[in-house]
Structures are given as C-alpha cells and as structure tokens.
Short mmCIF file of C-alpha atoms and ligand atoms in Angstrom, two decimals:
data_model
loop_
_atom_site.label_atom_id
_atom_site.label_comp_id
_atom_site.label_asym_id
_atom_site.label_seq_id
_atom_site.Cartn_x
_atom_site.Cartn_y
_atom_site.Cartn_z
CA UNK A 1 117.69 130.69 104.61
CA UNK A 2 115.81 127.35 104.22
CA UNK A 3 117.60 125.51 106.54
CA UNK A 4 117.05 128.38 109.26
CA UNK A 5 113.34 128.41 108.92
CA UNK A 6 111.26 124.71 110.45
CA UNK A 7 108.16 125.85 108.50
CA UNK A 8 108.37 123.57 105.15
CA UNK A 9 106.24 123.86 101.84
CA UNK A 10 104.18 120.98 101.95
CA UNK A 11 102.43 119.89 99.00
CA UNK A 12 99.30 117.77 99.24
CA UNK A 13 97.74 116.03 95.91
CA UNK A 14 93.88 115.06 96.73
CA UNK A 15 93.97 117.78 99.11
CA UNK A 16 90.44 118.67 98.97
CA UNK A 17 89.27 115.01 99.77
CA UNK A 18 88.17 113.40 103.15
CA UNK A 19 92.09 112.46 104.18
CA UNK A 20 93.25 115.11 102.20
CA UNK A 21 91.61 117.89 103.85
CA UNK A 22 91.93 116.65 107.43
CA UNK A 23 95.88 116.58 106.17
CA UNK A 24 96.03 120.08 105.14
CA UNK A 25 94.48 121.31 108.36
CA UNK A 26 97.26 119.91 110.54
CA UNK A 27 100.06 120.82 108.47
CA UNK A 28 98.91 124.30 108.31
CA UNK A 29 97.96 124.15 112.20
CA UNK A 30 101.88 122.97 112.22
CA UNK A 31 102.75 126.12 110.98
CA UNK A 32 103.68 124.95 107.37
CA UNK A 33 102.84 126.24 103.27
CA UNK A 34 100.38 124.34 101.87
CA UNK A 35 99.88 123.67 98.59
CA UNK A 36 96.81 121.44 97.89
CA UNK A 37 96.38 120.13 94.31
CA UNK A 38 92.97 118.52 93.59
CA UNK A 39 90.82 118.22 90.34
CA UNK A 40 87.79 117.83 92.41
CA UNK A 41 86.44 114.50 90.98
CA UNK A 42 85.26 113.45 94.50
CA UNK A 43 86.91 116.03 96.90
CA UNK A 44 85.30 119.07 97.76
CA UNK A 45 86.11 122.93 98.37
CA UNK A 46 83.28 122.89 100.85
CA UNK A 47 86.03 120.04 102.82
CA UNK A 48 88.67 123.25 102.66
CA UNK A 49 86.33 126.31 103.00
CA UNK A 50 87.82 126.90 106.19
CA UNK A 51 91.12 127.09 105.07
CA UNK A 52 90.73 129.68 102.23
CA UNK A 53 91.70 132.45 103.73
CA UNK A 54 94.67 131.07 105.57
CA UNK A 55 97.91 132.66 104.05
CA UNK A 56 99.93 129.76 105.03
CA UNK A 57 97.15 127.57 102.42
CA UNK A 58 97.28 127.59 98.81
CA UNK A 59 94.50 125.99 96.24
CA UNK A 60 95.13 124.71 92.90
CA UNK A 61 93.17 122.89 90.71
CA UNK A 62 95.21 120.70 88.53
CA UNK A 63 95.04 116.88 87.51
CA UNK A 64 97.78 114.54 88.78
CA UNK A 65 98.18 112.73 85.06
CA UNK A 66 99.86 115.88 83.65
CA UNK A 67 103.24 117.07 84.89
CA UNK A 68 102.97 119.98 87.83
CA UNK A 69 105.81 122.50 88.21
CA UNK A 70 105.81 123.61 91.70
CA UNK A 71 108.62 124.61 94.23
CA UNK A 72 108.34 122.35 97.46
CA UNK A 73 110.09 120.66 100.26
CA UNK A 74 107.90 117.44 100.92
CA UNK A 75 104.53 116.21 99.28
CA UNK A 76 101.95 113.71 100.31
CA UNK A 77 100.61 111.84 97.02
CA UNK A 78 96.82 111.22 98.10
CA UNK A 79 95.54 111.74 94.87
CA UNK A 80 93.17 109.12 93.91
CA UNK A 81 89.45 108.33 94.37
CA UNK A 82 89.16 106.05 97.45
CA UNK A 83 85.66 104.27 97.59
CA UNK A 84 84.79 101.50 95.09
CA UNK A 85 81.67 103.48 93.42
CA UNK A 86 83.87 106.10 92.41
CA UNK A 87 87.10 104.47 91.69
CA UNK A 88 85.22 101.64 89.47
CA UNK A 89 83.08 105.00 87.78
CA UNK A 90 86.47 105.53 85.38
CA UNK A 91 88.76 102.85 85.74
CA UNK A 92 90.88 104.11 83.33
CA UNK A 93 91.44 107.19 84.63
CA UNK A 94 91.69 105.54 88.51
CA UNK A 95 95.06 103.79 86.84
CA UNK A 96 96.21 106.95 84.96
CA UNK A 97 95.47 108.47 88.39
CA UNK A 98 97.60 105.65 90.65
CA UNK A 99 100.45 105.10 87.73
CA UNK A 100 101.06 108.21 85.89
CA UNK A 101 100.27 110.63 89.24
CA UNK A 102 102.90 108.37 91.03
CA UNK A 103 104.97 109.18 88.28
CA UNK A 104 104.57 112.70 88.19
CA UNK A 105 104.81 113.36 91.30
CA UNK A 106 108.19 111.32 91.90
CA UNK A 107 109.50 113.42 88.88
CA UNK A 108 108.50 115.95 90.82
CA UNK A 109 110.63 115.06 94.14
CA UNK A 110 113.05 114.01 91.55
CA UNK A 111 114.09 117.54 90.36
CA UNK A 112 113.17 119.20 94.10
CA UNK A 113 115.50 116.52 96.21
CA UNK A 114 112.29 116.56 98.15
CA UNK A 115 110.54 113.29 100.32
CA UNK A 116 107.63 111.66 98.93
CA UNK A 117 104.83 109.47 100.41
CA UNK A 118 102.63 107.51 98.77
CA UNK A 119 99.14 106.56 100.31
CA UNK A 120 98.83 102.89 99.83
CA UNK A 121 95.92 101.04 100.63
CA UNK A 122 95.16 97.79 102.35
CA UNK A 123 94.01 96.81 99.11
CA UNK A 124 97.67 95.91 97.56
CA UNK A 125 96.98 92.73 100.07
CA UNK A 126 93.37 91.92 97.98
CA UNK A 127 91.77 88.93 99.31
CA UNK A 128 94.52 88.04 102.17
CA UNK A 129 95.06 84.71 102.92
CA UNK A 130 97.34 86.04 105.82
CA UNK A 131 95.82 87.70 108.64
CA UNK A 132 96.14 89.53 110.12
CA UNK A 133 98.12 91.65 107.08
CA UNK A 134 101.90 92.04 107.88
CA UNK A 135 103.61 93.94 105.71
CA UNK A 136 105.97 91.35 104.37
CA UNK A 137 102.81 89.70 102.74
CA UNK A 138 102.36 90.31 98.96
CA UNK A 139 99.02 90.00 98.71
CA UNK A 140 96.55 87.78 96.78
CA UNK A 141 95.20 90.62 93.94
CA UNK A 142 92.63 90.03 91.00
CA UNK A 143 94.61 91.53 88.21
CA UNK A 144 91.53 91.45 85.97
CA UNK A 145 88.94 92.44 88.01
CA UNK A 146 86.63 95.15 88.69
CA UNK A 147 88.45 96.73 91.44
CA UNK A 148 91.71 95.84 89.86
CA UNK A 149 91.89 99.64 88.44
CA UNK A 150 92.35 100.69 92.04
CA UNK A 151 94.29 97.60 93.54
CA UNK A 152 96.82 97.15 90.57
CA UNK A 153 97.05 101.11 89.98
CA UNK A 154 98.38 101.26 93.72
CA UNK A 155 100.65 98.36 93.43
CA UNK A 156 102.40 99.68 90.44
CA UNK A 157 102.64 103.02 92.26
CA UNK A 158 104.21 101.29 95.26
CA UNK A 159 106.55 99.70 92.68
CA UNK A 160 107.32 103.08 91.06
CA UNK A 161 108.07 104.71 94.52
CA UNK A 162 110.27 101.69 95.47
CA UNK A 163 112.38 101.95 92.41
CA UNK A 164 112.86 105.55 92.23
CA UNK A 165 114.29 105.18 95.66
CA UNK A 166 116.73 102.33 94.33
CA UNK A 167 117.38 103.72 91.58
CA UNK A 168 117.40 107.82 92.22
CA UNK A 169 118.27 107.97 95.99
CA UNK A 170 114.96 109.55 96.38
CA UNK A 171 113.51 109.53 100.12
CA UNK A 172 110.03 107.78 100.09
CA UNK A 173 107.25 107.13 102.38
CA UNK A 174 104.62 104.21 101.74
CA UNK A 175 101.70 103.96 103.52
CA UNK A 176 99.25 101.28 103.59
CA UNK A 177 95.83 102.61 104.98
CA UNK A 178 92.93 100.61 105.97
CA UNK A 179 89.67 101.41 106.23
CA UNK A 180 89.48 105.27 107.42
CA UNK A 181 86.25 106.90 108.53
CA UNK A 182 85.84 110.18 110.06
CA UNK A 183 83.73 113.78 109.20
CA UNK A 184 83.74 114.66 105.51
CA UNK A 185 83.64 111.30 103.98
CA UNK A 186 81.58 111.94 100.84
CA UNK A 187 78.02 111.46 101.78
CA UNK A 188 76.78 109.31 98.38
CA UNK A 189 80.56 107.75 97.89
CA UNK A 190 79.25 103.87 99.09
CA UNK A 191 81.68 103.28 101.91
CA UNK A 192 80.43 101.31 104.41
CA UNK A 193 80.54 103.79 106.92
CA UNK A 194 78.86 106.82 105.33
CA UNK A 195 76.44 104.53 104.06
CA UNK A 196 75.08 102.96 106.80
CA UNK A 197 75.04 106.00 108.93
CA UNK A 198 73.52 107.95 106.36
CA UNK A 199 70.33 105.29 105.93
CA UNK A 200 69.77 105.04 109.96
CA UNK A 201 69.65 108.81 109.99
CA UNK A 202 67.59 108.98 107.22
CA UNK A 203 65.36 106.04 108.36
CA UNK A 204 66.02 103.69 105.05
CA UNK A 205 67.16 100.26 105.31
CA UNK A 206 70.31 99.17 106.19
CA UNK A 207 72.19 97.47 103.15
CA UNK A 208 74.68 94.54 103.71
CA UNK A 209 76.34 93.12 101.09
CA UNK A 210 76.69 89.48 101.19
CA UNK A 211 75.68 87.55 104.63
CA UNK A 212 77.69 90.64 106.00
CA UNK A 213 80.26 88.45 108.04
CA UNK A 214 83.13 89.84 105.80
CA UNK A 215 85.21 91.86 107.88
CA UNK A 216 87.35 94.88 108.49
CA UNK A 217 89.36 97.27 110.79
CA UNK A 218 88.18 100.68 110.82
CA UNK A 219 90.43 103.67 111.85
CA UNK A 220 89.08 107.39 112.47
CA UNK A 221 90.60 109.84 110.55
CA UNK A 222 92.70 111.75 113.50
CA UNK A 223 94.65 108.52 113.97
CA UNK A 224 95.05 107.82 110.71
CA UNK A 225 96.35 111.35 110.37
CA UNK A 226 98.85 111.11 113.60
CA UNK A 227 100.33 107.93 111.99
CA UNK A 228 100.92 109.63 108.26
CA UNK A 229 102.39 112.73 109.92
CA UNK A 230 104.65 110.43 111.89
CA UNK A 231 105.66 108.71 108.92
CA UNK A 232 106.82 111.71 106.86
CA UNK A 233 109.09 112.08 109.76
CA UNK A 234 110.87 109.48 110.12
CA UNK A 235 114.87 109.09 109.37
CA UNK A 236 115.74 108.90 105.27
CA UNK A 237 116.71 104.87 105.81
CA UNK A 238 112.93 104.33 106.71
CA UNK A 239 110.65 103.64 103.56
CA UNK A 240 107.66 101.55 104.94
CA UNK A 241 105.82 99.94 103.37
CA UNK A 242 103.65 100.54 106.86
CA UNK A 243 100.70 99.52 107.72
CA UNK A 244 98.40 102.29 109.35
CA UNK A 245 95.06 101.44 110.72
CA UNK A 246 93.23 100.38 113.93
CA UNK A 247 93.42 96.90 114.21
CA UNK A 248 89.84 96.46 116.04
CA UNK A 249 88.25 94.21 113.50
CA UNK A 250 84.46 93.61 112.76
CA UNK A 251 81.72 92.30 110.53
CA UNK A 252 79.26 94.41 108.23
CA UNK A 253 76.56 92.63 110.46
CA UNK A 254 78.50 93.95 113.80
CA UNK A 255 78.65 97.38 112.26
CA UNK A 256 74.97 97.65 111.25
CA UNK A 257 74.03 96.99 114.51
CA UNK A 258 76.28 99.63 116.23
CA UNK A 259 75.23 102.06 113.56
CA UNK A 260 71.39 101.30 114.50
CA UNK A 261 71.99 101.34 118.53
CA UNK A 262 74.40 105.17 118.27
CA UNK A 263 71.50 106.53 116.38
CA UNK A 264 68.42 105.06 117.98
CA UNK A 265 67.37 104.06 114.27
CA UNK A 266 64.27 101.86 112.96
CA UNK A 267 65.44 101.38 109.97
CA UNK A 268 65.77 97.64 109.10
CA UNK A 269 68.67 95.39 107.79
CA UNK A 270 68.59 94.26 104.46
CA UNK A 271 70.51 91.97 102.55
CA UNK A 272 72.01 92.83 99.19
CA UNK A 273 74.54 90.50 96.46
CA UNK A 274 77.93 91.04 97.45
CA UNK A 275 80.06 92.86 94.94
CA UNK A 276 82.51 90.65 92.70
CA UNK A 277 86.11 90.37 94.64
CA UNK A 278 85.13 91.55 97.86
CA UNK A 279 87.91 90.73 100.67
CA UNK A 280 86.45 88.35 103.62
CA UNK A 281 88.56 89.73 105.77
CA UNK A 282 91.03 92.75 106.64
CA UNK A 283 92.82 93.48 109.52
CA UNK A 284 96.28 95.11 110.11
CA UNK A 285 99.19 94.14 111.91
CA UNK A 286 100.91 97.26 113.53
CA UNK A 287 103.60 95.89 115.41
CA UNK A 288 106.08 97.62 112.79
CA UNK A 289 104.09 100.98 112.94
CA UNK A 290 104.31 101.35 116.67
CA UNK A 291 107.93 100.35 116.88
CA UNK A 292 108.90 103.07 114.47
CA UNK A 293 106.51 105.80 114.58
CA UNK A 294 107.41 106.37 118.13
CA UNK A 295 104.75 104.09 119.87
CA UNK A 296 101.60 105.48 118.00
CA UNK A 297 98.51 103.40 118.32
CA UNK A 298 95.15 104.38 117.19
CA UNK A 299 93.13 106.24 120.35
CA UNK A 300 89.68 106.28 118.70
CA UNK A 301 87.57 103.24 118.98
CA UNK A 302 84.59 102.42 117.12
CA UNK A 303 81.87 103.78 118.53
CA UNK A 304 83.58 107.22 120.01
CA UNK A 305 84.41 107.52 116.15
CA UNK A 306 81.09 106.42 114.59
CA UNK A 307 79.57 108.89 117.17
CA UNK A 308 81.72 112.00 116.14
CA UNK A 309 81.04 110.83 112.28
CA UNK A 310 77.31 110.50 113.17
CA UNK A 311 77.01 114.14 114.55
CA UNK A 312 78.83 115.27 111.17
CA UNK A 313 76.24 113.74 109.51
CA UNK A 314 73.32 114.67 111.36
CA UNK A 315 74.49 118.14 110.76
CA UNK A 316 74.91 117.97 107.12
CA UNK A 317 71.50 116.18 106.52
CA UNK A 318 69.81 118.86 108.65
CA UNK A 319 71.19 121.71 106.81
CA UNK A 320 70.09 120.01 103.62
CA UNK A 321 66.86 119.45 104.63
CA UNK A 322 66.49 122.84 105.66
CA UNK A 323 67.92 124.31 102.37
CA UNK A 324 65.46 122.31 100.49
CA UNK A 325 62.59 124.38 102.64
CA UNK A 326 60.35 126.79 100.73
CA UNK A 327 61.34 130.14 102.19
P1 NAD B 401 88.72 110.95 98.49
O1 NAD B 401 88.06 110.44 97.26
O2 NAD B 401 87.90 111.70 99.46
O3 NAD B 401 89.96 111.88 98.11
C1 NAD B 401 90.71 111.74 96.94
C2 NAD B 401 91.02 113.12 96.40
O4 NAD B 401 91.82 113.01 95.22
C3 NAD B 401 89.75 113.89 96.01
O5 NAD B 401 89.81 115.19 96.51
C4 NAD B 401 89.80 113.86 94.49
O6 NAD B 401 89.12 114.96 93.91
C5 NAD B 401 91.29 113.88 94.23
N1 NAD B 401 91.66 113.35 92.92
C6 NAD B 401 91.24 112.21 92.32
N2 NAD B 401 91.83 112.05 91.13
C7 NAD B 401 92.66 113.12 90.97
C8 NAD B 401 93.53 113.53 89.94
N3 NAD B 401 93.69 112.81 88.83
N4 NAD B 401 94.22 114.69 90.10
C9 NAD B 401 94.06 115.44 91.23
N5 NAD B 401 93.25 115.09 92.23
C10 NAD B 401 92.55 113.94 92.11
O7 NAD B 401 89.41 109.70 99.18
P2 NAD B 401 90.18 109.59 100.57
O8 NAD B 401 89.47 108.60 101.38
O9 NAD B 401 90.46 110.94 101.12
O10 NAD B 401 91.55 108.92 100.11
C11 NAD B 401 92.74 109.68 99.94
C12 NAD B 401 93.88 108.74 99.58
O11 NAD B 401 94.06 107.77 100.60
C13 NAD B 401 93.65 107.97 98.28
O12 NAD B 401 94.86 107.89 97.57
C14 NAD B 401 93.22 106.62 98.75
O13 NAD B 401 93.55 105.61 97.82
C15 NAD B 401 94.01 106.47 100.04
N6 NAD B 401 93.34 105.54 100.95
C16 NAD B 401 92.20 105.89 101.63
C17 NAD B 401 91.58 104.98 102.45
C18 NAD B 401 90.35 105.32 103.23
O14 NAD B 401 89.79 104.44 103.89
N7 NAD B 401 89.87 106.55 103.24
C19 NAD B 401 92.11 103.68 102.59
C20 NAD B 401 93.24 103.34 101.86
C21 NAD B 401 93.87 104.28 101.07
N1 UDP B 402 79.36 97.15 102.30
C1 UDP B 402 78.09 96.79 102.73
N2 UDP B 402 77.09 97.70 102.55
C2 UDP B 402 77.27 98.91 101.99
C3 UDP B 402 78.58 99.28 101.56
C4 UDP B 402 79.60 98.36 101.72
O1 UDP B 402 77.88 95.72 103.27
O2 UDP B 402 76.29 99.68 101.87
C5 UDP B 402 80.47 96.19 102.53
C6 UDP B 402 81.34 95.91 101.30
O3 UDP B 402 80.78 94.87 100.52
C7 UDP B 402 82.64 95.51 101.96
C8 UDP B 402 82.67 96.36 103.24
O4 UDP B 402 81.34 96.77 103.46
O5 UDP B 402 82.61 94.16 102.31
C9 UDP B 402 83.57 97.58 103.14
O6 UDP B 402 83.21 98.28 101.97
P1 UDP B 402 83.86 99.69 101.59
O7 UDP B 402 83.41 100.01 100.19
O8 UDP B 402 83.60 100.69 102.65
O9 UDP B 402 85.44 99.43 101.64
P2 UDP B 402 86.39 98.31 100.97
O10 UDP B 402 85.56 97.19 100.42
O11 UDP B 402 87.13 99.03 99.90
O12 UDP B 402 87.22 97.87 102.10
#
C-alpha cells in the first residue's frame, strides 16, 4: 500500500531545535508522519508547541548515542548542538553526538532501505584558505582544538555517511549549512545573530569579538529549509556534499551596525578577545546547489531576515518581561 500512498514517515533527529522545528512544520504542512526525536539539550518543546496536537506529528524524547528502533521511510539527522557555547559545554558528548548518532542513525536506514541526510556544517571547511568554499575543498580543520568536538565530530559523520553509501548502497544526503538565522534561535545560545539582536533590544552593548572584520554569509531559515527539502529529493545518484547558504557575505562590524539601525538601538559597540580558532572568513559557493536543486537561490536578504528575527525577538522579550510582572 506504501507505494500507493505520497505521504512518507519522516523522521527528524534534533527536531525540537531552531532548524529542526522549522523542518517538522513543513514536512507536516507537506502532508507527511513526523517523527521528531530530540533529548532537549538545547531544543525546545515551546519550538513544537504548535505542532502537538497535529496527528500527522509525533514526539519522542530519546538520545541519538543509543540505538532507536523506529519504522520510517526517510530521516533528516539534525541532531547536534549548533552554536559554539553549547557545543564546546560537553565536547564529549558533541562527538558521541556527531559520530555515534551518525552511526545510529545510518544503522537505522541500514535495516529500513530508507534515505538519509546528514546536516553538515560549513565548519568541515575550518579556517578556509579557499573562498569562497566550493565543495571540492577539504578544508583547513584544528583537530585539537576547542571547537574541534563539533568540526571533527561532523567530518567523521560525513565520512561515515560516505562509506555506508560505498559500502551498503545506502542513499545519502550531505548538507553543508552555513550560518542560519531565523525565529527560534535559542535566545542565550551565543550566535552572532541572537546575540546582537538580543543586546540592541535590550539596550546592552554590542559585543564583537576580535576587530570584528571576520566574516560570514548568513541564510534565513526558510531558505535554508527550501534547499534541505530540495535535497532529500533529489535522484538516488545525487549525494552532495552541497553547500546550502546565502552567499551575501559580511563582517561582525557590518552586522552590528545593521542590527543597531533595524532596531533604532543606543546601545554601544564593544570590543571583546576573539575566541581561539575563529574562521576569518566564510562564504559559500552555490553554483552546484542551484544547478541541482532545481535553480534554488536564497530569497531572504539580510535585513528582511534580521527584521522578521527582530520581531521574534521583540515578542519573546516582551512576554518575558511581562511574566516577570508582580500580578
Ligand atoms: P539547535 O541546537 O537549535 O538544534 C539541535 C537539536 O538537537 C536540539 O533540539 C537538541 O536538543 C538536539 N540534540 C542535541 N544532542 C542530541 C542528542 N544526543 N540526541 C537527540 N537530540 C539531540 O541547532 P540548529 O541550529 O537547529 O542546528 C541543527 C543542525 O544543523 C545541527 O546538526 C547543526 O550542526 C546543523 N547546522 C546548523 C547551522 C546553523 O547555522 N543553524 C549551521 C551548520 C550546521
Ligand atoms: N561573534 C561576535 N560577537 C558575539 C558572538 C559571535 O563577534 O556576540 C562572532 C564570532 O567570533 C564569529 C562570528 O561572530 O566570528 C560568528 O559566530 P557564531 O558563533 O554565530 O558562528 P560560527 O563562529 O560558528 O560561524
């Protein structure tokens, strides 16, 4: 009856996340079963509140390092803390997290005969000396470092996916994703983005690491979303790795100051040290993406992004603020 019926049972580790959540909304606005997996060490049920009493969406909490027995047609591996606060909080359990949920969770597609995609990061290209990234670059990685938890854990993932496709016929998916921004970022999880918005709305100083002319390419989350969605789609021969991202590029100092001028803020720029193995620069190149993923492009520039993120913000802040009110 399967093969009669479009609607597939999607699974989605790191479900309840920023990406993850946004994910699980389209695919069940696509008319598929969702099953998101999360053990809520930085996503939210607040992100998938909305979704609870969807039939079509299923909740479970479960941890990606221990084997999950499931019944699905396709799953998206998100799975994995994201910013460098959180990531670098365990950095054990961010590579158990990368290695052994990769593992898993190919297993997984292993016994089902289902497809598989991995999000990848930007970071498998470290500090590039090739920009912008192409995808044929291997990268320039710290393999002792303190973000080398997240950057290694992903390569060896990507390596994992690559050879269970070689080696099991398995169909995988590997996304690289830069820099994503968008409504339900964690508020206190250091990203540039949430950060800076959150101290103009809040009136505290700005805080750039560095001389904040380190770069990077920022892509709001519906893109970002379009592009994954795309790639689970595409024929069996088609792997990736793909690069998906907007490929508008800017400083922390250029960023700042759109930040301040969106949200009419006082607060000042400061100037703080910049964090050991920080990339100078990140942009991607997605000339493959477009060819294959039927001509997408990102359609969200900066600031119509930042101002959609703001208004999230705003929002949340408010209803804080007015939580924390004597009644
Ligand atoms: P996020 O931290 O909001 O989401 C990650 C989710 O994974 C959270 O819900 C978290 O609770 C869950 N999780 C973490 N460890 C888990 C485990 N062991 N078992 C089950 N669930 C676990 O981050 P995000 O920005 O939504 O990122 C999602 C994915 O996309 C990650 O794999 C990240 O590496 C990748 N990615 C994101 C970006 C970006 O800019 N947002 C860029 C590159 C790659
Ligand atoms: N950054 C900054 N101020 C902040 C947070 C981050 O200047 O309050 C810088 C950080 O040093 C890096 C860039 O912004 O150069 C992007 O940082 P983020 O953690 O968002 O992403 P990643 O470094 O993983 O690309």
């Amino acid at each position: 009856m399967r093969n009669y019926n479009p609607t597939k049972r999607v699974l989605v580790t790191g479900g309840a996340g920023f990406l993850g959540s946004h994910l699980c909304e389209r695919l069940v606005a696509q008319g598929h079963d969702v099953l998101c997996v999360d053990n809520f060490f930085t996503g939210t049920k607040t992100n998938i509140a909305h979704l609870l009493d969807n039939p079509q969406f299923e909740l479970l909490r479960h941890d990606v390092t221990f084997a999950l027995h499931v019944e699905v047609d396709e799953i998206y591996n998100l799975a994995c803390p994201a910013s460098p606060i959180h990531y670098q909080h365990d950095p054990v359990q961010t590579t158990k997290t990368s290695v052994l949920g990769a593992i898993n969770m190919l297993g997984l597609a292993k016994r089902l005969g289902a497809k598989i995609l991995q999000a990848s990061t930007s970071e498998v290209y470290g500090d590039p000396e090739v920009h912008p990234q192409v995808e044929a670059y291997w990268g320039r990685v710290n393999p002792i470092g303190i973000r080398s938890c997240y950057d290694e854990g992903k390569r060896c993932a990507e390596t994992l996916f690559f050879d269970y496709h070689r080696q099991h016929d398995l169909r995988i998916k590997v996304a690289r994703i830069f820099n994503t921004f968008g409504p339900r970022m964690h508020m206190n999880d250091g990203r540039v983005v949430s950060n800076f918005i959150v101290q103009a709305l809040r009136g505290e100083d700005i805080t750039i690491y560095g001389d904040g002319q380190q770069s990077r390419s920022f892509c709001f989350v519906d893109d970002l979303i379009e592009g994954i969605v795309r790639l689970m789609g595409t024929t069996d021969e088609f792997t990736g790795p793909l690069n998906i991202g907007n490929p508008g590029e800017f400083t922390m100092l250029e960023l700042a100051k759109r930040v301040l001028a969106l949200t009419a803020s006082k607060s000042k720029i400061v100037q703080l040290p910049l964090p050991a193995d920080d990339p100078k620069q990140r942009r991607p190149d997605i000339s493959l993406a477009a060819r294959t993923l039927s001509g997408w492009k990102p359609q969200t520039q900066l600031d119509e992004g930042l101002m959609k993120t703001i208004a999230y913000f705003d929002q949340l802040l408010s209803s804080m603020n007015s939580a924390a009110l004597p009644s």
